[in-house]
Structure formats: C-alpha cells, structure tokens
Amino acid sequence: MKIQAGLFRAGIVLVFVLIALGWLGSSLYPDWLWFQHLGFSSVFLTTVSSKLLVGLGAGLVFLLIVWVNYSVARRYVKRAGPSAGGRGGISVEGLPISERTVSWAISAFLIIVALMVGSAASAKWSMILLYFHPKAFGISDPIFGRDVAFYVFSLPFYLFVKAWLMGFVVFAAMVVLLVYSRGNLFRMELGAPQADREIQSPPKLKVDPIVRNHLSALGIVIIGLLVWGYWLKVFQLLYSTKGPAFGASYTDIHVQMVSYRILMVVLVALVILLAINMFRPRRGAILLGLASTLGAMVLASAVVPSLVQKIVVKPNELDKERRYIAYNIEYTRRAYNLDKISEKNFVANQDLTAEDLARNTMTLENIRIWDDRPLKETYGQIQSIRSYYGFSGIDVDRYLLDGRYRQVTLSAREISVDQLPSQARTWVNRHLVYTHGYGLALNPVNKVTQEGLPDLWVKDLPPVTRGIEIRRPEIYYGEKTDNYVIVRTKEKEFDYPKGDLNVYATYRGDGGVQLNSFVRRLVFAISFRSTDILFTGYLTPESRIMFYRTISRRVKKIAPFLSFDRDPYLVIAEGHIFWILDGYTTSPMYPYSSRMSEKLGLEINYIRNSVKTVVNAYTGKVTFYVIDGTDPIIQSFMEIFPSLFRPIDRMPESLRSHLRYPRDLFDIQASMYRSYHMQDVQVFYNQEDLWQVPMEMYADSQQQMKPYYIIIKLPDEKKEEFLLMLPFTPSEKDNMIAWLAARSDMPHYGDLLVYKLPKEKLIFGPMQVEARVDQQTHISRELTLWGQKGSRVIRGNLLAIPIEKSFLYVEPVYLQASQESQPGVAGTRKTVGMTAARSVTPPRSMGIPELKRVIVAYGNEVVMREDLASALAAIFKKAELPEVGRQTTREEEGSIRELVVSALDQYRRAQRLLRTGDWAGYGEALDRLKRLLEKLESKTGVTVPSEK
C-alpha cells in the first residue's frame, strides 16, 4: 500500500511537472524565438530572469516565514499532546483522514499560496531593477535634502518590501494562532461558579508559555515593521494631499512628522515590553502598552493634526502654507518640464494685410482644411476599394513635395479579415492568404477637388503617387493587424485586387519566426490553440509565422517598463512605410509634484518623452531611439538593457525629419500649465489667473478643442516650421489669453513656447468666433438650408492660426448626404433542424463627406466661400492671392497619366452616385467625365468619330 501511495503521489507530481513544462513551452519558447528574431535576446533573458528571481525570492521568503512558524507551532503541539488539553496535532476529527494527509494538504496549500505570491510579486520586476541601477537627478527635495533619485528609485522598493513582509508575518501569525487554538494551547476558559454566588467568575485567556513567547516574537517583528513603516511615512508626507497644494503642508511638517517620530519611539518601547514579557510575563503591562500605543496612534495621526489645522493653519492659511505652495509650484514645473517653457508676448494686432499674407505663403499653403474625423470617413468610402480594407486613423505629417514644405494627412490601408464574407473566413484565408494591407492614402491638407474631395497624391491599388516614392507598399504590421499570419507557404498571398481579378505574391522579407521544425509547429499550435498549424500541408521549411503585429502591443511586449503614446503615426521614408510610436518614462513618486491620471491611464507626477520607437511595416523590425538622454530613468534602463536602445543620432535623417512632438505629452503639459503658469504663490493660491482649454463646435455640438499640428513661421523666426499648438482662454471666459506651441523640427525639437496675449484688449477665442459665425445671417441661413435637404452639415475643427502678429481663424464646412440604404437580404444560411434565416443588412449612411465651404474670420469680418483662397481674397479685398486651398481639378493639368486617373475617379464617383440614386450628381459626374475624355482626346491626338 505504501508503494502504491508513493507511486500515486509521484504520478501527481509528474502530471504537474508536465503541465508546467507545457505552459513554459507554449508561452516562453515562442516569445524567446520572437525576441531572438528581433535581435533582443538579452532583453528577453533579463526580463524573464528578473521576473523569475523576484517571483522565486518572494515565494521562498513567504514559505520560509510561514513554514518555519507553522513547523515550530505544529511540533510543540504534538509534543504537548493530550497533557495540554490538545488533540495531539492537526487531525480532522470525524473523517477518515490521517494526520499525514492533512500535513500534505497544508503543505500543498502553502506552496500554492507561495506561487500566487511569487506571481504577484514578479510584476514589480522593473521597479526592483531600477532600485539596483539608480541614477541621480541632481535635484534635492526641499525638506530632507535627499536627491530625487531616492524617491523615484529607492522609496518604492522600500514600501514594496515593507508591505510584503508585513503580509507574510501577519499570515504566519494567523496560521500559528490556528495551530495553537486547535492544539488547545491558546484558548478561552469559562469562569468556574462561585460557591457563595450565582454568577460565574469572568473567562480567562489561557496561553501556554511557549505559545506566549512565539506570539511575542511575531509581535516584535510586526511592530518592528510598523516602526520602519512610520520612518517611510515621514518621506511619504511629500505626497500629502491635505494642504492647499500637493505635497507636505505646514501641518504635515510641524505636526504630522513629529507625531510619526513620537510613534516610532512608542512602538520601540512596546517592542522592549514584549521582549521582557517573553522572560517575565506581565499580561497587564502588555495590555496597557497596547492600549497606550493605539491611543497614541489615534491622537498623533488624526486628532492633534486636525486640531492644529483647524485652529492654527486655517485662519492663517496663506501665511502658513506660502513656503509649501512655492515648493509645489517649483517641483511640479520641473517634473513636467514646464520650467523649460519660454514665455513671450504676442501683441495680437488686427493690421494684417495682403502683403503680409504674401510674405507668409507657406503658412497659408499649409492651413489644414481637412479635419481628420470626416476625412477618415471620406478615405473609407473612396479608397477602401474592397470591404476588407479599412483606415484606422488619420495622421498629420509634413513632406517635401514638388520642392515645397507641405503638411499632409495620410492613413494606411489595412486589411481586416473579420470583414471578409462569412463563408470566406476559413483558417487558410485568415492566416495564409489575407496576410497584409496595401498602400495608403495621402493628400495635402489644403487641397480639394471640384467635387469637394481631398486631392489625393497617393491613392488606389497599386499606389498611384505624386511626388512620393513607395517601393514597398505592403503592410504586415499596423494598427489593425491583431491576428497571426504565416507567410512563405505553398498558398500564394493575396496582394491587392485588380479589376475582376486579384494579384497574388509571396513575402520576401525577413519578418516573422521560421517554422522549420515539428517542435516549433507543435509549440505554436499550442500557443495559438490551433491544430491547423500542426496538421496543415501548406507549410514549408521556409514558412514564417508573424505575431504581435499590432504596433502598440509589439513595442509594449519588448519594453513593458515604458509608457507609450496612444497613437502610432505613419511615415514614408526611402520608399518604405514605417510606424513611429513615442515612449515615455513616468513615475508617480516625484516629490512635491502634483499627480494626474486621466491622460495615459496611470497615475503619474513625472514624465519625459525619452524614446522614439520605429517599426517597419513590412519586416516588423523594431528600433528604440533615445531622444532625451538627460532623463535619469531612461539612463537606468539603458544600463539594465544596454542592447535595446540607440542614440537618436543613429536614426536615419529620412526618419528624423518626420519626428513630431507627441500629442499625449502635449495634452498632459497643457493640462498642468493651465494652473502652473502662475508662479506667484498668492496668485496661485487664489487661482486668479487660471486658464482653460477652449471649446469649439464640431458638427452641431460643442467639444473641447484638441491640440493641432500646423506649419507656421513663429514670431521673430526666419522660416516656417512644423508645430503642435493649442490656444488657452481664461477660466469661465471665452476670449483668448495665450497659446502654447511645441516645436518638432530639428534642431529645435522639443522646445516649448507660450505666447501670452495682452489682457487689456479683447482677442476673440474659438467659441466667440463660432458665435460670430452663427450671427452671420447669410452663413447660418445657408447652413440651415443644407441641413434641411437630406444632408448633414459638419462644421470641422476651428484653427486659430498665428500670422505675423495677428490671428486668422479658419473653419471648414462639410456636407454629407444622410440618405440610408434600404434594408435588404444580404444572404441566407442553413441550419440543421431550422428554417433558413435571412441576414438583413442594417441601414447605413451612404454619403461621402465633401468639403463645400471654408469660413475665415479675421478681426470683425467673417466670410464663407467655396475655398480658402476665395475666402481670404474676400477678407483682404485682394483679387489675386497665392494659391492657397483653391479647388483643383485634373482638367487643369497636362499629364496624360493624370487625366486617365481623373477620368477613372469620375467614373467610380458616377457609379457610387448611381447606386445611391443621386441622379443630379450622377449627371454632373458624367459631364466631368466627358470633359476629361475630350481633354485626353486632344492631348493624345486620337480622334474618336462622333455619334451620328
């Protein structure tokens, strides 16, 4: 029987070992191959080994503390036996379970808890690595004089260790109490009846001397950890929220800190009392010491600070808190880099002339009249080509086109296999055939065709380009590529549609992990829970599996210790397509710096844009470039992962010219700067000059204005540059008070400027301009009429554009047909035992947002015209202005290729209008198609006989 029981236990252990090996094989091994393929083997080994060491360390410490205490208690209970009134151990009465089985069960339970503890602790691996690789900030806190590195790198580690050790010891104490209580060595005894009275004597707590000493020792450890905790709490006062500003306040420094130090002394005295109790029991003294300690905690932590705050501080708050408010302002500005913002004055005159416009032609040429929201829908309807293609978002960038610096909008045409017809969503199609998106759409921000559509300079399949070369248009890695694919198989990959046929290709890059062995196929089959990977006959030794293809997930998998921007953006460089994603180093532990949590989804009070991550859309290669080497946190990670990061100087110039200041960081800084531009303590305390981000109209509703990219010439600068900017208005008012700009072009990348407007005169803010637009009867009448004819009027983003020393406001107006397709039968499906069910297509809008008008406001004048050039001419009473946002058509251009492309565009537009029943638009499109064909006829010299 013993042999059978041993074999049974060995079998159970073997099963668990096999399960563990299977888990390791299906999770760690694929990741190892993936990191190895990308050239980040050392990063993987450092990360995994750190997690394992932290997890094992925490689990072993837990087991050591709990198991030692459990073993001591259990051994003494067994030794005491029935003589102590116990039951001789931890058996389960009334059940046929031996004490040995119970011991095995408890051991298994403790091991499971240790594994859970280790798993939870391993999540803190990066914080622990930072503790062992600290870098000085060169800035000391104003209270204790410690370098900020102590708070960012060391204090989180100490808090982690203290909290977990406290948890381990308390858990061990609970286990010990349970063991002793079941052994009857720690119990309450009812009082015996009194001979001369009817009442009983009070119950007494009976504790064995060994038990008393054991519990006293545990109590000493717990109180010792409490003493350490109060020592740490002194430093945590620098994150206090009790005062008028974040950080330690008057009460925290003069009362709370003293209270914590007194409590440390009281707790040390209690430790001495417990140590004496182990040799000379004094139950009354212990109870008195505990009661006194609890009373001291209440008085020191709550009562006394509250009284001082109410009686001393509140009546004289500004005087008492002035010093600490100043610390909050200083350290918050440092933590968010607000102290690097250069403040300048902007006079905001209203004397702009046509000659001034002529000197700022590049600015006018790059005024963005294409809002990304309607533009995304326009792209989707005119450039998706097939139902399985889609555009995930619109990016804004700048390129040198036709020898001119132009701002453009662009978006990748990605594939979504979920949009394939249901019968086509087979494993082969989803993972072997439809593997990649293709090409992109790109247009200058100020160009519009006569049809009110963007003038696309990159479009169609295969890409038709103008001024931009794209040699590798395939997109295997993007924002919508969330499934794994396998390339270089016996099945050709779908490349792009061409008429009624499809073009197929084979992947020629080095992306993905090779599936060149049965073991790899088995591991990936387990990892992706797909037997098709194992049994399909389409794979070859050259086949490669691509996974983690979504840009954000891909870079976070490599560098989970960084925070990343929410929007990767598209870049075309040297004929290839890349994604750039900004990486941030953050911390919530910068002393005296105010915290925020609403932007990146985590609480922070320090942030730096230290990393630019580049991902090749074809190969999936990932490169991390350090753009802010002065950041101590990234310096620590560079020491931890020396092979991961490259200096920004090694980034190719073709990519460096497309770096842009990240919008998420700008949002955070703008949000903090609303308050922290006030550096005078009294002004800050009273919030006298609080700013806010203005509201604007979009469509027919108000929303908060978003930062926008723009090409302008800054005041006192000699040439135009690419900026991210945002206006500010005073709190609860609509007039503009300042505007913040972040520079993106080298060598001024990252410079922040705020231009303050004069307070003695009115400068219209966005909502005031919107109101003035609504007050123009001829404009509001026309917009109202459009909205009543089965169309939706969309008022796009309002741009406040600084030119010279003045502001020009531009707002595009789009029109979208609101007719809906009629519900119809999309197809049928058969189910066993049921009648055929019809799949009804829901109604959807078929209209394409078209740019119909541009509103320009300057000074007291507001006009609305068909294009930007006409609106500017009307404002400045000038018939001839630079070519800025004028409607264009290919009929005016001389290239035969362009005429052919335009004719095809008009044919496709006519077909769309025909399907929607827009007969007037259909006839107009046919007329334009006729004129294009006649132009083509004259260009080519080919004469087509007229119809008789």
Coordinates of C-alpha atoms in Angstrom, one line a residue, residues 171-471:
F171 CA -0.2 35.5 7.5
A172 CA 2.2 33.4 9.6
A173 CA 0.7 34.7 12.8
M174 CA -2.8 33.7 11.7
V175 CA -1.5 30.2 10.8
V176 CA 0.2 29.9 14.2
L177 CA -2.9 31.0 16.1
L178 CA -4.9 28.5 14.2
V179 CA -2.5 25.7 15.0
Y180 CA -2.3 26.6 18.7
S181 CA -6.0 27.1 19.1
R182 CA -6.7 23.6 17.5
G183 CA -4.0 22.2 19.9
N184 CA -5.9 23.8 22.8
L185 CA -2.8 25.8 23.8
F186 CA -4.4 29.1 23.2
R187 CA -8.0 29.2 24.4
M188 CA -10.6 31.0 26.5
E189 CA -11.7 29.2 29.6
L190 CA -15.1 30.0 31.2
G191 CA -15.0 31.0 34.8
A192 CA -16.0 28.5 37.5
P193 CA -19.2 29.0 39.5
Q194 CA -18.6 30.9 42.8
A195 CA -19.6 28.9 45.9
D196 CA -21.4 31.8 47.6
R197 CA -22.8 33.5 44.4
E198 CA -24.9 32.6 41.5
I199 CA -22.6 34.2 39.0
Q200 CA -19.5 32.8 37.4
S201 CA -16.1 34.4 37.5
P202 CA -15.0 36.1 34.3
P203 CA -13.5 34.0 31.4
K204 CA -9.7 33.8 31.3
L205 CA -7.4 33.6 28.3
K206 CA -5.1 30.5 28.8
V207 CA -1.8 30.8 26.9
D208 CA 1.0 28.2 27.2
P209 CA 4.4 29.9 28.0
I210 CA 5.9 28.6 24.7
V211 CA 2.9 29.9 22.8
R212 CA 3.3 33.3 24.6
N213 CA 6.9 33.5 23.6
H214 CA 6.2 32.6 20.0
L215 CA 3.4 35.1 19.6
S216 CA 5.5 37.8 21.4
A217 CA 8.4 37.2 18.9
L218 CA 5.9 37.6 16.0
G219 CA 4.6 40.7 17.6
I220 CA 8.1 42.1 17.9
V221 CA 8.6 41.6 14.2
I222 CA 5.3 43.1 13.3
I223 CA 5.9 46.2 15.5
G224 CA 9.4 46.5 14.1
L225 CA 7.9 46.6 10.6
L226 CA 5.5 49.2 11.8
V227 CA 8.4 51.3 13.1
W228 CA 10.0 51.0 9.6
G229 CA 6.7 51.9 8.1
Y230 CA 6.5 55.1 10.1
W231 CA 10.0 56.0 9.1
L232 CA 8.9 55.7 5.5
K233 CA 5.7 57.6 6.2
V234 CA 7.9 60.6 7.1
F235 CA 9.1 60.7 3.5
Q236 CA 5.6 59.9 2.1
L237 CA 4.5 63.3 3.6
L238 CA 6.0 64.8 0.4
Y239 CA 3.0 63.3 -1.4
S240 CA 0.4 64.6 1.1
T241 CA -3.0 65.9 -0.3
K242 CA -4.1 67.5 3.0
G243 CA -2.9 71.1 2.2
P244 CA -3.9 73.6 -0.4
A245 CA -1.3 72.2 -2.8
F246 CA 0.1 68.7 -3.4
G247 CA 3.0 67.8 -1.1
A248 CA 3.8 68.3 2.6
S249 CA 2.0 71.2 4.1
Y250 CA 2.5 73.2 7.3
T251 CA 0.7 70.7 9.5
D252 CA 2.5 67.8 7.8
I253 CA 5.9 69.2 8.6
H254 CA 5.3 70.7 12.0
V255 CA 2.9 68.2 13.5
Q256 CA 2.5 65.0 11.5
M257 CA 6.2 64.5 11.1
V258 CA 6.8 64.9 14.8
S259 CA 3.9 62.6 15.5
Y260 CA 5.3 59.9 13.4
R261 CA 8.7 60.1 15.2
I262 CA 7.0 60.0 18.6
L263 CA 5.0 56.9 17.4
M264 CA 8.3 55.3 16.4
V265 CA 9.6 55.8 20.0
V266 CA 6.3 54.5 21.5
L267 CA 6.5 51.4 19.3
V268 CA 10.1 50.7 20.2
A269 CA 9.1 50.9 23.8
L270 CA 6.3 48.3 23.1
V271 CA 8.9 46.1 21.4
I272 CA 11.0 46.2 24.6
L273 CA 8.0 45.4 26.7
L274 CA 7.2 42.4 24.5
A275 CA 10.8 41.2 24.8
I276 CA 10.6 41.4 28.6
N277 CA 7.3 39.6 28.5
M278 CA 9.0 36.6 27.0
F279 CA 11.0 36.1 30.2
R280 CA 8.8 37.8 32.8
P281 CA 5.2 37.7 31.8
R282 CA 3.3 40.8 32.6
R283 CA -0.1 40.5 31.0
G284 CA -1.4 43.7 32.5
A285 CA 1.6 45.7 31.3
I286 CA 1.2 44.3 27.8
L287 CA -2.5 45.2 27.6
L288 CA -1.7 48.7 29.0
G289 CA 1.1 49.1 26.4
L290 CA -1.1 48.0 23.5
A291 CA -3.9 50.4 24.7
S292 CA -1.5 53.3 25.1
T293 CA 0.0 52.6 21.7
L294 CA -3.4 52.6 20.0
G295 CA -4.4 55.8 21.8
A296 CA -1.1 57.4 20.7
M297 CA -1.7 56.4 17.1
V298 CA -5.2 58.0 17.1
L299 CA -4.0 61.2 18.8
A300 CA -0.9 61.5 16.7
S301 CA -2.3 60.5 13.3
A302 CA -5.7 62.2 13.4
V303 CA -6.7 64.3 16.5
V304 CA -3.7 66.5 17.0
P305 CA -3.1 67.3 13.3
S306 CA -6.8 68.1 12.8
L307 CA -6.8 70.5 15.7
V308 CA -3.7 72.3 14.6
Q309 CA -5.1 72.5 11.0
K310 CA -8.4 74.0 12.3
I311 CA -7.1 76.3 15.0
V312 CA -3.6 77.4 13.8
V313 CA -3.4 76.9 10.0
K314 CA -6.9 77.5 8.6
P315 CA -7.3 81.1 9.9
N316 CA -3.8 82.0 8.5
E317 CA -3.6 79.5 5.6
L318 CA -1.8 81.6 3.0
D319 CA 0.8 82.8 5.5
K320 CA 1.4 79.3 6.9
E321 CA 1.4 77.5 3.6
R322 CA 3.2 80.0 1.4
R323 CA 6.5 78.2 1.6
Y324 CA 5.0 74.8 0.7
I325 CA 2.9 76.1 -2.1
A326 CA 6.1 77.5 -3.6
Y327 CA 7.7 74.0 -3.4
N328 CA 4.7 72.5 -5.2
I329 CA 4.9 75.1 -8.0
E330 CA 8.6 74.6 -8.4
Y331 CA 8.7 70.8 -8.4
T332 CA 5.6 70.3 -10.5
R333 CA 7.1 72.6 -13.2
R334 CA 10.3 70.6 -13.1
A335 CA 8.6 67.2 -13.2
Y336 CA 6.5 68.0 -16.3
N337 CA 9.3 70.1 -18.0
L338 CA 7.1 73.2 -17.6
D339 CA 10.1 75.1 -16.4
K340 CA 11.6 74.8 -19.9
I341 CA 8.7 76.7 -21.5
S342 CA 9.8 80.0 -22.9
E343 CA 7.3 82.7 -22.3
K344 CA 6.9 85.5 -24.8
N345 CA 4.4 88.2 -25.6
F346 CA 2.1 88.2 -28.6
V347 CA 0.6 91.6 -29.4
A348 CA -2.3 90.2 -31.4
N349 CA -2.8 93.2 -33.7
Q350 CA -5.5 93.5 -36.3
D351 CA -3.5 95.1 -39.0
L352 CA -2.8 92.1 -41.2
T353 CA -2.6 93.0 -44.9
A354 CA -2.5 91.2 -48.2
E355 CA 1.2 92.0 -48.4
D356 CA 1.7 90.2 -45.0
L357 CA -0.1 87.2 -46.4
A358 CA 2.2 87.2 -49.4
R359 CA 5.2 87.0 -47.0
N360 CA 3.6 84.0 -45.3
T361 CA 2.7 82.0 -48.4
M362 CA 4.0 78.7 -46.9
T363 CA 1.8 79.2 -43.8
L364 CA -1.3 79.8 -46.0
E365 CA -0.5 76.9 -48.3
N366 CA -0.4 74.6 -45.2
I367 CA -3.6 75.6 -43.5
R368 CA -5.4 72.4 -42.8
I369 CA -8.9 72.4 -44.1
W370 CA -9.3 68.7 -43.9
D371 CA -10.5 67.6 -40.4
D372 CA -9.4 64.1 -39.5
R373 CA -12.9 63.0 -38.5
P374 CA -14.8 63.5 -41.7
L375 CA -11.6 62.7 -43.7
K376 CA -11.4 59.2 -42.2
E377 CA -14.9 58.5 -43.4
T378 CA -14.1 60.0 -46.8
Y379 CA -11.0 57.8 -47.1
G380 CA -13.1 54.8 -46.1
Q381 CA -15.6 55.4 -48.9
I382 CA -13.4 56.4 -51.8
Q383 CA -10.2 54.5 -51.0
S384 CA -11.1 51.3 -49.2
I385 CA -11.6 49.7 -52.6
R386 CA -12.8 46.4 -51.0
S387 CA -14.9 45.7 -47.9
Y388 CA -12.0 44.0 -46.1
Y389 CA -9.8 47.2 -46.3
G390 CA -10.1 49.9 -43.8
F391 CA -8.3 53.0 -42.4
S392 CA -7.7 53.0 -38.7
G393 CA -6.9 56.7 -38.2
I394 CA -5.6 59.9 -39.8
D395 CA -2.1 61.0 -39.2
V396 CA -0.7 64.5 -39.8
D397 CA 2.9 65.0 -41.0
R398 CA 5.0 67.1 -43.4
Y399 CA 6.9 66.2 -46.6
L400 CA 9.0 67.9 -49.2
L401 CA 6.6 67.7 -52.2
D402 CA 7.3 69.4 -55.5
G403 CA 10.2 71.1 -53.8
R404 CA 7.9 72.7 -51.2
Y405 CA 7.4 72.0 -47.5
R406 CA 3.9 70.7 -47.3
Q407 CA 1.7 69.5 -44.5
V408 CA -0.2 66.3 -45.4
T409 CA -2.7 63.9 -43.9
L410 CA -2.2 60.2 -44.5
S411 CA -3.6 56.8 -43.4
A412 CA -2.6 53.2 -44.0
R413 CA -4.9 50.9 -45.9
E414 CA -5.0 47.9 -43.6
I415 CA -6.8 44.6 -44.0
S416 CA -9.4 43.3 -41.6
V417 CA -10.1 39.6 -42.1
D418 CA -13.2 40.0 -39.9
Q419 CA -14.8 41.9 -42.8
L420 CA -14.4 39.0 -45.2
P421 CA -17.7 37.3 -46.2
S422 CA -18.6 34.7 -43.6
Q423 CA -18.1 31.8 -45.9
A424 CA -14.6 33.1 -46.7
R425 CA -13.4 33.3 -43.1
T426 CA -11.6 30.0 -43.2
W427 CA -8.4 29.3 -41.4
V428 CA -6.4 29.3 -44.7
N429 CA -7.8 32.7 -45.7
R430 CA -7.5 34.3 -42.3
H431 CA -3.9 33.2 -41.7
L432 CA -2.3 32.3 -45.0
V433 CA -3.9 34.3 -47.8
Y434 CA -5.2 37.6 -46.5
T435 CA -2.0 38.5 -44.6
H436 CA -1.4 42.2 -45.2
G437 CA -2.8 45.6 -46.0
Y438 CA -1.6 47.5 -49.0
G439 CA -0.6 51.1 -49.6
L440 CA -2.1 54.3 -48.1
A441 CA -4.0 57.4 -48.9
L442 CA -2.3 60.8 -48.7
N443 CA -3.3 64.3 -49.5
P444 CA -2.1 67.9 -48.9
V445 CA -4.1 69.4 -46.1
N446 CA -5.3 72.4 -48.2
K447 CA -6.1 70.8 -51.5
V448 CA -9.6 70.0 -52.5
T449 CA -11.1 68.8 -55.9
Q450 CA -14.1 70.4 -57.5
E451 CA -16.2 67.6 -56.1
G452 CA -15.3 68.6 -52.6
L453 CA -13.0 65.6 -52.1
P454 CA -9.3 65.5 -51.0
D455 CA -6.8 65.9 -53.8
L456 CA -5.0 62.6 -53.2
W457 CA -1.4 62.4 -54.0
V458 CA -1.1 58.8 -53.0
K459 CA -4.1 56.6 -53.8
D460 CA -5.5 53.4 -55.3
L461 CA -4.1 49.9 -55.8
P462 CA -1.3 49.6 -56.7
P463 CA -0.4 53.0 -55.3
V464 CA -0.6 55.9 -57.7
T465 CA 1.8 58.5 -56.3
R466 CA 2.7 62.1 -57.0
G467 CA 5.9 63.4 -55.5
I468 CA 6.4 60.4 -53.1
E469 CA 8.0 57.1 -53.9
I470 CA 6.6 53.9 -52.4
R471 CA 8.6 50.8 -53.2

